[in-house]
Amino acid sequence: MSDSDHSHDHDHEHEQFVHPTAAHAKKKYVNPKRPSPFMIEPIKAFYIFLVANAISALFAPIQDCDETFNYWEPTHYLSHGYGLQTWEYSPDFAIRSWFYVGLHAIVGNVRRLLPQSTKLAEFYFVRYVLAFICALCQVLLFRVISFTLNPRIGLFFLVATVMSPGNFHSSTAYLPSSFAMYMSLLGAAAFMNWRGGIRTSWGIWWFAVGGILGWPFASALCAPFLIEEGILAILAALSDSQRLFEAIMRVVRGGVAALLLAIGDAAINTFFYKKVEFVSWNIVKYNIFSSTGGPDLYGTEPWTFYFRNLAINFNIWFVLALLSLPLFFVQKAFSAKHHDFVYGMRTIVFLSPFYMWLAIFTIQPHKEERFMYPAYPFLALNAALGLHIILSALGNSDPKTLAGKIPARLKLLVVVSALLLSFDLGFARIIGLYTAYSAPLKIYQPLGAGLIGQQGLGGRGDHVCFGKEWYRFPSSYFLPRDMHPKFIRSEFRGLLPGEFSEARTGFGFWSGTWLPTKGMNDRNEEDMGKYVSIKECSFLVDTQYPENHDSLPPNEPDYIADQENWEVVKCEPFLDAANTHLLARVLWVPDFSFVPEKYRRKWGRHCLLQRKS
């Protein structure tokens, strides 16, 4: 980067960091020679985000059974009148919002109004709409990063997002943490964008939507922006008390809007639960103040969990994100340019949400990959800024400096190699996930949920049963003609989902949302009422692992081998994680003869079985 580039950069950056209420920020001045503030036009960036998200919508396996049981199943109940019900939806606990689920049910029902509608088409249509919304939110933040920080940082933000397996998981997952991620993108875009006025109220609103409709804890991500607003307001008040009043009003406006949304959410949940419920508060109460053990009942992980997980899902970008703040301080210490206080503070504010989120969740014993989703946009932003700082230092052509002595071509080669390596690792992870775990999205095809007219095997209302594979069930959208999912007992000793009552009583179509439930508890204690006898099953889903030579537990026999009672309808390869080397579990490793046996992937088969008559 030449000195003239740097000076343009500085003027460009400085202008964006001028507080918009300052008098000289209000003059409209357009420099005809100024280059575009974008390295890729926003509409093209939108298409790139959209393609990446559409790939996720089409191919991403459902990673977390919570997505099936807590979101797809209640949505299926609203649309089709039956579905599995987890204890979280029991009126006794009410820690899931029907507002959030209802929005997705409306989207699914829009697909039913279009021609050639099938249940499977509804499932994928919801995913495509999520992909579209996510891309829209991503491009809005890309735009703001490009003209507030630097066009190159905007470009890196796009690359870090699109190339990462993290985005492949999170962009179209039907989870409140994904929804909170969309709102993080919009909230950050509002807080960062000072063009034509400060948008604190909008920033608060978007984070509140993410917290109230999605996941309450995600609202905490706006804390650094609000602290910044407070510091600037106090500094402004020293010279002009009117500015302090304006800042307070901005926060009040955002707060009032958030309160109105919370009241609307409570009203909708009151309609469904038939009693007044503030679901966001119930979630916080259960997770923080629960006397029964709260989320820790579902497993705890060591502090390294998120570091390993983010390293797998963001590879080089995660390292850059962790280094971004130290790099910024080093750049400030060695830079000849002196930015003003506001510039330095704003940059630190932009970088801090990711560190804050990672620290808070590393301390919690119960850890899940999806808890990181709301901070993914901030990870990509930090990584982009970190890479920009490194490239600015490398781009120094002054022969007195170390960076200036390295030949330009070598520098380019190193940077391009690092980006290519990141792309290869990300691609290998995505292909690895799809090939290893996509079987549950494919084996139900012979039943006919994807066919118009739903012609397929089995009769109306047949039971499709799950033993040890209960958590791989992709949702009732894959079962046509009122076929119901049922559970037979395996070695699992926790609480399985029950079913929404299909009784039609009282006012409203969905009495299953408020009728009292049996056998639900928040202690993850097994309830025998959730099982049926295997004699009631017309179909059964099971997985066979040929590499596993241990004796099988009594409740988990090899049903696939039981050819006397069951015939195989359709099988798909499924990774045998227990017998596969860590490297081949994490990334796609080809099955070529030159790959050592130790590193090759070992396979089982995930099958749909039909009872022999």
Coordinates of C-alpha atoms in Angstrom, one line a residue:
M1 CA 0.0 0.0 0.0
S2 CA 1.5 3.4 -1.0
D3 CA 1.6 6.4 1.3
S4 CA -1.0 8.1 -0.8
D5 CA -3.3 5.1 -0.2
H6 CA -2.6 5.4 3.5
S7 CA -3.5 9.0 3.5
H8 CA -6.7 8.3 1.6
D9 CA -7.4 5.6 4.1
H10 CA -6.8 7.9 7.0
D11 CA -9.0 10.7 5.6
H12 CA -11.7 8.1 4.8
E13 CA -11.5 6.4 8.2
H14 CA -11.3 9.7 10.1
E15 CA -14.4 11.1 8.4
Q16 CA -16.4 8.0 9.4
F17 CA -15.3 8.4 13.0
V18 CA -16.5 12.0 13.3
H19 CA -19.5 12.1 15.6
P20 CA -22.4 12.8 13.4
T21 CA -23.8 15.5 15.7
A22 CA -20.7 17.6 15.3
A23 CA -21.4 20.6 13.0
H24 CA -18.8 19.8 10.4
A25 CA -20.2 16.3 9.9
K26 CA -23.5 17.7 8.6
K27 CA -22.0 19.3 5.5
K28 CA -22.6 17.2 2.4
Y29 CA -19.4 17.0 0.5
V30 CA -18.9 14.6 -2.4
N31 CA -15.4 14.2 -3.9
P32 CA -15.8 13.1 -7.6
K33 CA -12.3 11.5 -7.5
R34 CA -13.0 9.4 -4.5
P35 CA -12.9 5.6 -5.2
S36 CA -15.9 3.4 -4.4
P37 CA -16.1 2.6 -0.7
F38 CA -16.6 -1.1 -1.7
M39 CA -14.2 -3.7 -3.1
I40 CA -17.2 -5.7 -4.2
E41 CA -20.5 -3.9 -4.9
P42 CA -23.1 -4.7 -2.2
I43 CA -25.4 -6.5 -4.6
K44 CA -22.6 -8.8 -5.8
A45 CA -21.7 -9.4 -2.1
F46 CA -25.3 -10.3 -1.4
Y47 CA -25.3 -12.9 -4.2
I48 CA -22.0 -14.4 -2.8
F49 CA -23.5 -14.6 0.7
L50 CA -26.7 -16.0 -0.7
V51 CA -25.0 -18.8 -2.7
A52 CA -23.0 -19.8 0.4
N53 CA -26.2 -19.9 2.6
A54 CA -28.2 -21.7 -0.1
I55 CA -25.5 -24.5 -0.1
S56 CA -26.1 -24.8 3.6
A57 CA -29.9 -24.9 3.2
L58 CA -29.6 -27.7 0.7
F59 CA -26.9 -29.8 2.2
A60 CA -26.3 -29.0 5.9
P61 CA -27.2 -32.0 8.1
I62 CA -29.2 -31.2 11.3
Q63 CA -26.4 -31.0 13.8
D64 CA -28.4 -30.8 17.0
C65 CA -31.4 -32.8 18.0
D66 CA -32.6 -29.6 19.7
E67 CA -33.3 -28.2 16.3
T68 CA -35.6 -31.1 15.4
F69 CA -37.4 -31.5 18.7
N70 CA -37.6 -27.9 20.0
Y71 CA -38.2 -26.1 16.7
W72 CA -39.1 -28.3 13.6
E73 CA -41.5 -30.5 15.6
P74 CA -43.6 -27.6 17.2
T75 CA -43.7 -25.9 13.7
H76 CA -44.9 -29.2 12.2
Y77 CA -47.6 -29.4 14.9
L78 CA -48.9 -25.9 14.1
S79 CA -49.0 -26.7 10.4
H80 CA -50.0 -30.3 10.3
G81 CA -51.7 -31.0 13.7
Y82 CA -49.2 -33.4 15.2
G83 CA -45.6 -33.5 16.3
L84 CA -43.3 -34.3 19.2
Q85 CA -43.4 -32.1 22.3
T86 CA -40.4 -31.5 24.6
W87 CA -40.7 -30.6 28.3
E88 CA -39.7 -27.0 27.4
Y89 CA -43.1 -26.6 25.6
S90 CA -45.1 -28.0 28.5
P91 CA -47.3 -25.3 30.0
D92 CA -45.7 -26.2 33.4
F93 CA -42.3 -24.9 32.2
A94 CA -43.0 -22.7 29.1
I95 CA -39.4 -21.9 28.2
R96 CA -39.9 -21.8 24.4
S97 CA -41.6 -19.0 22.5
W98 CA -44.5 -19.7 20.2
F99 CA -44.0 -16.4 18.5
Y100 CA -40.6 -17.5 17.2
V101 CA -42.0 -20.9 16.1
G102 CA -45.2 -19.3 14.7
L103 CA -43.1 -17.1 12.3
H104 CA -41.5 -20.1 10.8
A105 CA -44.8 -22.0 10.6
I106 CA -46.2 -19.0 8.5
V107 CA -43.2 -19.3 6.1
G108 CA -43.8 -23.1 5.8
N109 CA -47.5 -22.5 5.1
V110 CA -46.7 -19.9 2.3
R111 CA -45.0 -22.9 0.5
R112 CA -48.2 -24.9 0.9
L113 CA -50.0 -22.2 -1.0
L114 CA -47.6 -22.4 -3.9
P115 CA -47.9 -25.2 -6.6
Q116 CA -46.3 -28.6 -6.3
S117 CA -46.3 -28.4 -2.5
T118 CA -45.0 -31.4 -0.4
K119 CA -44.0 -31.7 3.3
L120 CA -40.4 -31.9 2.3
A121 CA -40.7 -28.8 0.1
E122 CA -42.0 -26.9 3.2
F123 CA -38.9 -28.0 5.2
Y124 CA -36.5 -26.8 2.5
F125 CA -38.5 -23.7 1.8
V126 CA -38.1 -22.6 5.4
R127 CA -34.4 -23.2 5.1
Y128 CA -34.2 -21.2 1.8
V129 CA -36.0 -18.2 3.4
L130 CA -33.5 -18.4 6.4
A131 CA -30.7 -18.4 3.9
F132 CA -32.1 -15.3 2.2
I133 CA -32.7 -13.4 5.4
C134 CA -29.2 -14.3 6.7
A135 CA -27.6 -13.1 3.4
L136 CA -29.5 -9.8 3.7
C137 CA -28.3 -9.3 7.2
Q138 CA -24.7 -10.2 6.3
V139 CA -24.6 -7.8 3.3
L140 CA -25.9 -4.9 5.5
L141 CA -23.0 -5.4 7.9
F142 CA -20.6 -5.9 5.0
R143 CA -21.7 -2.5 3.7
V144 CA -21.2 -0.7 7.0
I145 CA -17.8 -2.3 7.7
S146 CA -16.7 -1.3 4.2
F147 CA -17.4 2.4 4.5
T148 CA -16.9 2.8 8.3
L149 CA -13.6 0.9 8.7
N150 CA -12.1 0.2 5.3
P151 CA -13.3 -1.5 2.0
R152 CA -10.6 -4.1 2.4
I153 CA -11.8 -5.1 5.9
G154 CA -15.3 -5.5 4.4
L155 CA -13.9 -7.8 1.7
F156 CA -12.1 -9.9 4.3
F157 CA -15.3 -10.0 6.4
L158 CA -17.1 -11.5 3.4
V159 CA -14.3 -14.0 2.7
A160 CA -14.1 -15.1 6.4
T161 CA -17.8 -15.6 6.6
V162 CA -18.4 -17.4 3.3
M163 CA -15.4 -19.7 3.5
S164 CA -16.0 -21.0 7.1
P165 CA -17.7 -24.2 8.0
G166 CA -19.2 -22.2 10.9
N167 CA -21.4 -20.3 8.5
F168 CA -22.4 -23.6 6.8
H169 CA -23.8 -24.7 10.2
S170 CA -25.3 -21.5 11.5
S171 CA -26.7 -19.6 8.5
T172 CA -29.7 -21.8 8.0
A173 CA -30.1 -23.7 11.3
Y174 CA -33.6 -23.3 12.7
L175 CA -32.3 -22.3 16.1
P176 CA -32.8 -19.2 18.2
S177 CA -29.0 -18.8 18.4
S178 CA -29.0 -18.5 14.5
F179 CA -31.8 -16.0 14.6
A180 CA -29.9 -14.1 17.3
M181 CA -26.9 -14.2 14.9
Y182 CA -29.0 -12.5 12.2
M183 CA -30.0 -9.8 14.7
S184 CA -26.3 -9.4 15.8
L185 CA -25.5 -8.6 12.2
L186 CA -28.3 -6.0 12.0
G187 CA -27.6 -4.6 15.4
A188 CA -23.8 -4.2 14.8
A189 CA -24.6 -2.6 11.4
A190 CA -26.8 0.0 13.2
F191 CA -24.4 0.8 16.0
M192 CA -21.4 1.0 13.7
N193 CA -23.0 3.2 11.0
W194 CA -22.7 6.9 11.9
R195 CA -23.5 8.1 8.4
G196 CA -26.3 10.7 8.7
G197 CA -26.9 10.3 12.4
I198 CA -26.4 7.8 15.2
R199 CA -28.6 4.7 15.2
T200 CA -28.5 3.7 18.8
S201 CA -32.2 3.1 19.0
W202 CA -32.1 0.8 16.0
G203 CA -29.1 -1.0 17.4
I204 CA -30.9 -1.6 20.7
W205 CA -34.0 -2.7 18.8
W206 CA -32.3 -5.3 16.7
F207 CA -30.4 -6.8 19.7
A208 CA -33.7 -6.8 21.6
V209 CA -35.5 -8.7 18.8
G210 CA -32.6 -11.3 18.9
G211 CA -33.0 -11.6 22.6
I212 CA -36.8 -11.6 23.0
L213 CA -37.7 -13.7 19.9
G214 CA -34.5 -15.7 19.8
W215 CA -32.2 -16.2 22.7
P216 CA -32.2 -13.8 25.7
F217 CA -28.4 -14.0 26.4
A218 CA -27.6 -12.8 22.9
S219 CA -28.8 -9.3 23.9
A220 CA -25.6 -9.0 26.0
L221 CA -23.6 -8.5 22.8
C222 CA -24.8 -4.9 22.6
A223 CA -23.1 -4.0 25.9
P224 CA -19.9 -2.6 24.5
F225 CA -21.8 -0.4 22.1
L226 CA -24.0 1.0 24.9
I227 CA -20.9 1.6 27.1
E228 CA -19.4 3.5 24.1
E229 CA -22.6 5.5 23.8
G230 CA -22.4 6.4 27.5
I231 CA -18.8 7.5 27.4
L232 CA -19.3 9.7 24.4
A233 CA -22.5 11.2 25.9
I234 CA -20.6 12.1 29.1
L235 CA -17.7 13.6 27.1
A236 CA -20.2 15.5 25.0
A237 CA -22.1 16.7 28.0
L238 CA -19.0 18.6 29.2
S239 CA -19.4 20.9 26.3
D240 CA -23.1 20.7 25.4
S241 CA -25.8 19.4 27.7
Q242 CA -28.2 19.0 24.7
R243 CA -26.0 16.2 23.3
L244 CA -26.4 14.3 26.6
F245 CA -30.2 14.6 26.4
E246 CA -30.2 13.4 22.8
A247 CA -28.1 10.3 23.8
I248 CA -30.5 9.5 26.7
M249 CA -33.4 9.8 24.3
R250 CA -31.9 7.5 21.8
V251 CA -31.5 4.8 24.5
V252 CA -35.0 5.4 25.8
R253 CA -36.5 5.1 22.3
G254 CA -34.7 1.7 21.8
G255 CA -35.7 0.6 25.2
V256 CA -39.4 1.4 24.7
A257 CA -39.5 -0.4 21.4
A258 CA -37.9 -3.4 23.1
L259 CA -40.5 -3.3 25.9
L260 CA -43.4 -3.2 23.4
L261 CA -41.9 -6.2 21.6
A262 CA -41.6 -8.1 24.9
I263 CA -45.3 -7.3 25.6
G264 CA -46.3 -8.5 22.1
D265 CA -44.3 -11.7 22.6
A266 CA -45.9 -12.3 26.0
A267 CA -49.4 -11.8 24.4
I268 CA -48.8 -14.4 21.8
N269 CA -47.4 -16.9 24.3
T270 CA -50.3 -16.2 26.6
F271 CA -52.6 -17.1 23.7
F272 CA -50.8 -20.5 23.2
Y273 CA -50.1 -21.4 26.8
K274 CA -53.4 -20.0 28.1
K275 CA -51.6 -18.2 31.0
V276 CA -49.4 -15.2 31.1
E277 CA -45.8 -16.2 30.2
F278 CA -42.7 -14.1 29.7
V279 CA -40.7 -16.8 27.9
S280 CA -37.4 -14.8 27.8
W281 CA -37.5 -14.5 31.6
N282 CA -38.4 -18.2 32.0
I283 CA -35.3 -19.1 30.0
V284 CA -33.0 -16.9 32.1
K285 CA -34.6 -18.2 35.3
Y286 CA -34.1 -21.9 34.2
N287 CA -30.5 -21.4 33.0
I288 CA -29.2 -19.3 35.9
F289 CA -31.5 -19.8 38.9
S290 CA -32.6 -23.4 38.4
S291 CA -32.6 -25.6 41.6
T292 CA -32.8 -28.8 39.6
G293 CA -29.4 -28.6 38.0
G294 CA -30.4 -26.5 34.9
P295 CA -28.6 -27.0 31.7
D296 CA -25.6 -28.8 33.3
L297 CA -27.8 -32.0 33.4
Y298 CA -27.2 -32.3 29.6
G299 CA -23.4 -32.6 29.9
T300 CA -20.5 -30.4 30.7
E301 CA -17.3 -29.7 28.7
P302 CA -13.7 -28.5 29.6
W303 CA -12.8 -24.9 29.0
T304 CA -11.0 -25.7 25.8
F305 CA -14.2 -26.8 24.1
Y306 CA -14.9 -23.6 22.2
F307 CA -11.3 -23.1 21.3
R308 CA -11.2 -26.5 19.6
N309 CA -14.6 -26.0 18.1
L310 CA -13.9 -22.6 16.6
A311 CA -10.5 -23.7 15.4
I312 CA -12.2 -26.5 13.4
N313 CA -15.0 -24.2 12.1
F314 CA -13.0 -21.1 11.3
N315 CA -9.4 -22.4 11.1
I316 CA -7.0 -19.4 10.3
W317 CA -9.8 -16.8 10.9
F318 CA -10.2 -17.9 14.5
V319 CA -6.5 -17.3 15.2
L320 CA -6.7 -13.9 13.5
A321 CA -9.8 -13.0 15.6
L322 CA -8.0 -13.9 18.8
L323 CA -5.0 -11.8 17.7
S324 CA -7.0 -8.8 16.5
L325 CA -6.9 -6.7 19.7
P326 CA -3.2 -7.3 20.5
L327 CA -2.5 -6.5 16.8
F328 CA -4.4 -3.3 17.0
F329 CA -2.5 -2.2 20.1
V330 CA 0.8 -3.1 18.5
Q331 CA -0.2 -1.1 15.4
K332 CA -1.1 1.9 17.5
A333 CA 2.2 1.7 19.4
F334 CA 4.3 1.6 16.3
S335 CA 2.3 3.7 14.0
A336 CA 3.5 7.2 13.1
K337 CA -0.1 8.3 12.5
H338 CA -2.0 9.5 15.5
H339 CA -5.7 8.9 15.4
D340 CA -7.9 10.7 17.8
F341 CA -9.3 9.1 21.0
V342 CA -12.7 8.4 19.4
Y343 CA -11.1 6.4 16.5
G344 CA -9.2 4.2 18.9
M345 CA -12.1 3.7 21.3
R346 CA -14.6 2.8 18.5
T347 CA -12.2 0.2 17.1
I348 CA -11.8 -1.4 20.5
V349 CA -15.6 -1.3 20.9
F350 CA -16.0 -3.1 17.6
L351 CA -13.5 -5.8 18.6
S352 CA -14.7 -6.4 22.1
P353 CA -18.1 -8.3 21.7
F354 CA -16.3 -11.4 20.4
Y355 CA -13.8 -11.6 23.3
M356 CA -16.6 -10.9 25.8
W357 CA -18.9 -13.6 24.4
L358 CA -16.0 -16.2 24.2
A359 CA -15.0 -15.4 27.9
I360 CA -18.6 -15.6 29.3
F361 CA -19.4 -19.0 27.6
T362 CA -16.0 -20.5 28.3
I363 CA -16.7 -20.1 32.0
Q364 CA -20.1 -21.9 31.7
P365 CA -19.8 -25.7 32.3
H366 CA -22.5 -26.7 29.8
K367 CA -21.2 -25.9 26.3
E368 CA -22.7 -26.4 22.9
E369 CA -21.4 -25.3 19.5
R370 CA -24.6 -23.3 18.7
F371 CA -24.0 -21.0 21.7
M372 CA -21.3 -19.4 19.7
Y373 CA -23.5 -18.6 16.7
P374 CA -24.6 -15.0 17.8
A375 CA -20.9 -14.0 18.0
Y376 CA -19.9 -15.5 14.6
P377 CA -20.3 -12.1 12.8
F378 CA -18.0 -10.5 15.4
L379 CA -15.5 -13.3 15.0
A380 CA -15.4 -12.6 11.2
L381 CA -15.1 -8.8 11.8
N382 CA -12.2 -9.3 14.3
A383 CA -10.5 -11.7 11.9
A384 CA -10.9 -9.3 9.0
L385 CA -9.5 -6.4 11.0
G386 CA -6.6 -8.6 12.2
L387 CA -5.7 -9.6 8.6
H388 CA -6.0 -6.0 7.5
I389 CA -3.5 -4.8 10.2
I390 CA -1.0 -7.6 9.2
L391 CA -1.3 -6.7 5.5
S392 CA -0.8 -3.0 6.2
A393 CA 2.4 -3.9 8.1
L394 CA 3.5 -6.3 5.4
G395 CA 2.6 -3.7 2.7
N396 CA 5.2 -1.3 4.1
S397 CA 7.7 -0.7 1.3
D398 CA 10.1 1.4 3.5
P399 CA 13.5 -0.5 3.1
K400 CA 14.5 0.5 6.7
T401 CA 11.8 -1.8 8.1
L402 CA 11.8 -5.6 8.3
A403 CA 8.6 -5.8 6.2
G404 CA 10.2 -3.6 3.5
K405 CA 13.1 -6.0 3.1
I406 CA 10.9 -8.9 2.1
P407 CA 10.3 -9.1 -1.7
A408 CA 6.7 -8.1 -2.6
R409 CA 6.1 -11.3 -4.5
L410 CA 7.1 -13.4 -1.5
K411 CA 4.7 -11.5 0.7
L412 CA 1.9 -12.0 -1.9
L413 CA 2.7 -15.7 -2.1
V414 CA 2.5 -16.1 1.7
V415 CA -0.8 -14.3 2.0
V416 CA -2.4 -16.1 -1.0
S417 CA -1.1 -19.5 0.3
A418 CA -2.7 -18.8 3.8
L419 CA -6.0 -17.9 2.3
L420 CA -6.0 -20.9 0.0
L421 CA -5.1 -23.2 2.9
S422 CA -8.0 -21.7 4.9
F423 CA -10.4 -22.3 1.9
D424 CA -9.2 -25.9 1.5
L425 CA -9.6 -26.6 5.2
G426 CA -13.1 -25.1 5.2
F427 CA -14.1 -27.0 2.1
A428 CA -12.8 -30.3 3.4
R429 CA -14.7 -29.8 6.7
I430 CA -18.0 -29.0 4.9
I431 CA -17.6 -32.0 2.5
G432 CA -16.6 -34.1 5.4
L433 CA -19.8 -33.2 7.4
Y434 CA -22.1 -33.7 4.4
T435 CA -20.6 -37.1 3.4
A436 CA -20.4 -38.3 7.0
Y437 CA -23.8 -37.3 8.5
S438 CA -26.3 -36.5 5.7
A439 CA -27.9 -40.0 5.8
P440 CA -30.8 -39.0 8.0
L441 CA -31.9 -36.5 5.4
K442 CA -32.0 -39.2 2.7
I443 CA -33.3 -42.5 4.0
Y444 CA -37.0 -41.5 4.3
Q445 CA -37.3 -40.9 0.6
P446 CA -39.1 -44.2 -0.1
L447 CA -42.0 -43.1 2.2
G448 CA -42.8 -40.4 -0.2
A449 CA -42.8 -37.1 1.8
G450 CA -41.1 -35.4 -1.1
L451 CA -43.6 -36.6 -3.7
I452 CA -46.7 -34.8 -4.8
G453 CA -49.6 -37.0 -3.7
Q454 CA -47.2 -38.6 -1.2
Q455 CA -47.2 -42.0 -2.8
G456 CA -44.8 -44.3 -1.1
L457 CA -44.3 -47.3 1.2
G458 CA -46.5 -47.8 4.3
G459 CA -50.0 -46.9 5.2
R460 CA -51.6 -43.8 6.6
G461 CA -50.7 -43.2 10.3
D462 CA -48.0 -45.9 10.4
H463 CA -45.5 -45.7 13.2
V464 CA -41.9 -45.1 12.3
C465 CA -39.8 -46.1 15.4
F466 CA -36.5 -45.0 16.8
G467 CA -34.3 -46.8 19.3
K468 CA -30.7 -45.8 19.8
E469 CA -31.0 -43.4 16.8
W470 CA -33.7 -41.2 18.4
Y471 CA -31.5 -38.1 18.3
R472 CA -30.9 -38.4 14.5
F473 CA -34.6 -38.1 13.6
P474 CA -34.7 -35.1 11.1
S475 CA -38.4 -34.2 11.9
S476 CA -41.9 -35.2 11.0
Y477 CA -41.6 -33.2 7.7
F478 CA -39.9 -36.3 6.4
L479 CA -42.9 -38.5 7.3
P480 CA -45.9 -38.4 4.9
R481 CA -49.6 -39.4 5.3
D482 CA -49.8 -38.8 9.1
M483 CA -47.1 -41.3 9.9
H484 CA -46.0 -40.7 13.5
P485 CA -42.5 -41.0 15.0
K486 CA -42.4 -43.3 18.1
F487 CA -39.6 -44.4 20.5
I488 CA -38.7 -47.9 21.6
R489 CA -36.5 -48.2 24.6
S490 CA -32.7 -48.2 24.0
E491 CA -29.9 -47.8 26.5
F492 CA -30.6 -44.0 26.8
R493 CA -31.9 -43.2 30.3
G494 CA -32.8 -39.5 29.9
L495 CA -36.2 -37.8 29.1
L496 CA -37.4 -38.3 25.5
P497 CA -40.0 -35.9 23.9
G498 CA -43.7 -36.7 24.2
E499 CA -46.4 -35.8 21.7
F500 CA -48.6 -32.7 21.4
S501 CA -52.1 -33.6 22.3
E502 CA -54.2 -33.9 19.1
A503 CA -57.5 -33.4 21.0
R504 CA -59.7 -30.6 19.6
T505 CA -61.1 -28.8 22.7
G506 CA -61.7 -25.3 23.7
F507 CA -61.1 -22.1 21.7
G508 CA -58.3 -22.2 19.1
F509 CA -56.9 -24.8 16.8
W510 CA -53.9 -25.8 18.9
S511 CA -55.1 -27.2 22.2
G512 CA -52.0 -29.3 22.4
T513 CA -50.0 -26.1 23.3
W514 CA -51.9 -25.5 26.6
L515 CA -53.4 -28.8 27.7
P516 CA -51.7 -30.3 30.7
T517 CA -48.9 -32.8 29.9
K518 CA -48.0 -36.1 31.5
G519 CA -44.5 -37.4 32.3
M520 CA -42.6 -34.1 31.7
N521 CA -39.8 -32.9 34.0
D522 CA -36.9 -30.5 33.9
R523 CA -34.5 -33.0 35.6
N524 CA -33.8 -35.1 32.4
E525 CA -35.3 -38.1 34.2
E526 CA -36.6 -41.0 32.1
D527 CA -40.4 -41.4 31.6
M528 CA -41.5 -44.9 30.6
G529 CA -44.7 -43.4 29.1
K530 CA -42.6 -42.1 26.1
Y531 CA -42.0 -45.7 24.7
V532 CA -44.1 -48.0 22.6
S533 CA -43.7 -51.8 22.1
I534 CA -41.7 -52.7 19.1
K535 CA -44.8 -54.7 17.9
E536 CA -46.5 -51.4 17.1
C537 CA -43.8 -50.3 14.7
S538 CA -44.3 -50.6 10.9
F539 CA -40.9 -49.0 10.2
L540 CA -37.7 -48.8 12.2
V541 CA -34.6 -46.6 11.9
D542 CA -31.3 -48.1 13.0
T543 CA -27.5 -47.9 12.3
Q544 CA -25.2 -50.8 11.8
Y545 CA -21.4 -50.5 12.4
P546 CA -19.6 -53.4 10.8
E547 CA -16.2 -52.3 12.3
N548 CA -17.7 -52.6 15.9
H549 CA -16.8 -56.0 17.2
D550 CA -18.0 -55.5 20.8
S551 CA -21.0 -57.3 22.1
L552 CA -24.2 -55.2 21.7
P553 CA -26.2 -54.0 24.8
P554 CA -29.5 -55.9 25.4
N555 CA -31.7 -53.0 24.4
E556 CA -29.8 -52.2 21.2
P557 CA -29.7 -55.3 19.1
D558 CA -28.6 -55.1 15.4
Y559 CA -32.1 -54.8 13.9
I560 CA -30.6 -54.5 10.4
A561 CA -29.2 -58.1 10.7
D562 CA -32.6 -59.4 12.0
Q563 CA -33.8 -60.4 8.5
E564 CA -36.5 -62.6 9.9
N565 CA -38.5 -59.6 11.1
W566 CA -37.2 -56.6 9.2
E567 CA -36.3 -55.9 5.6
V568 CA -34.0 -53.0 4.5
V569 CA -35.9 -50.3 2.6
K570 CA -33.0 -47.9 2.1
C571 CA -29.5 -47.4 3.6
E572 CA -27.0 -44.6 3.4
P573 CA -23.4 -44.6 4.5
F574 CA -22.9 -43.1 7.9
L575 CA -19.5 -42.3 9.5
D576 CA -18.4 -44.7 12.2
A577 CA -17.0 -42.0 14.4
A578 CA -15.8 -44.4 17.2
N579 CA -13.5 -46.2 14.8
T580 CA -12.4 -43.3 12.6
H581 CA -9.2 -41.3 13.3
L582 CA -9.7 -37.8 14.6
L583 CA -8.3 -36.2 11.4
A584 CA -10.8 -38.1 9.2
R585 CA -13.7 -37.2 11.6
V586 CA -12.8 -33.5 11.5
L587 CA -12.1 -33.2 7.7
W588 CA -13.0 -35.1 4.6
V589 CA -10.3 -37.7 3.8
P590 CA -10.6 -39.4 0.5
D591 CA -10.8 -43.2 0.3
F592 CA -7.8 -43.5 -2.0
S593 CA -5.4 -46.5 -1.8
F594 CA -2.4 -44.2 -1.0
V595 CA -4.1 -42.9 2.2
P596 CA -2.8 -45.0 5.1
E597 CA -5.4 -47.4 6.6
K598 CA -5.2 -45.6 10.0
Y599 CA -6.4 -42.3 8.5
R600 CA -9.2 -43.7 6.3
R601 CA -12.8 -43.1 7.3
K602 CA -14.7 -46.1 8.6
W603 CA -18.3 -46.5 7.7
G604 CA -21.5 -47.8 9.1
R605 CA -24.9 -47.7 7.5
H606 CA -28.0 -45.8 8.6
C607 CA -31.1 -47.6 7.4
L608 CA -34.9 -47.4 7.2
L609 CA -36.4 -50.9 7.9
Q610 CA -39.9 -52.2 7.2
R611 CA -41.5 -54.9 9.2
K612 CA -42.0 -58.2 7.3
S613 CA -45.6 -59.1 7.2

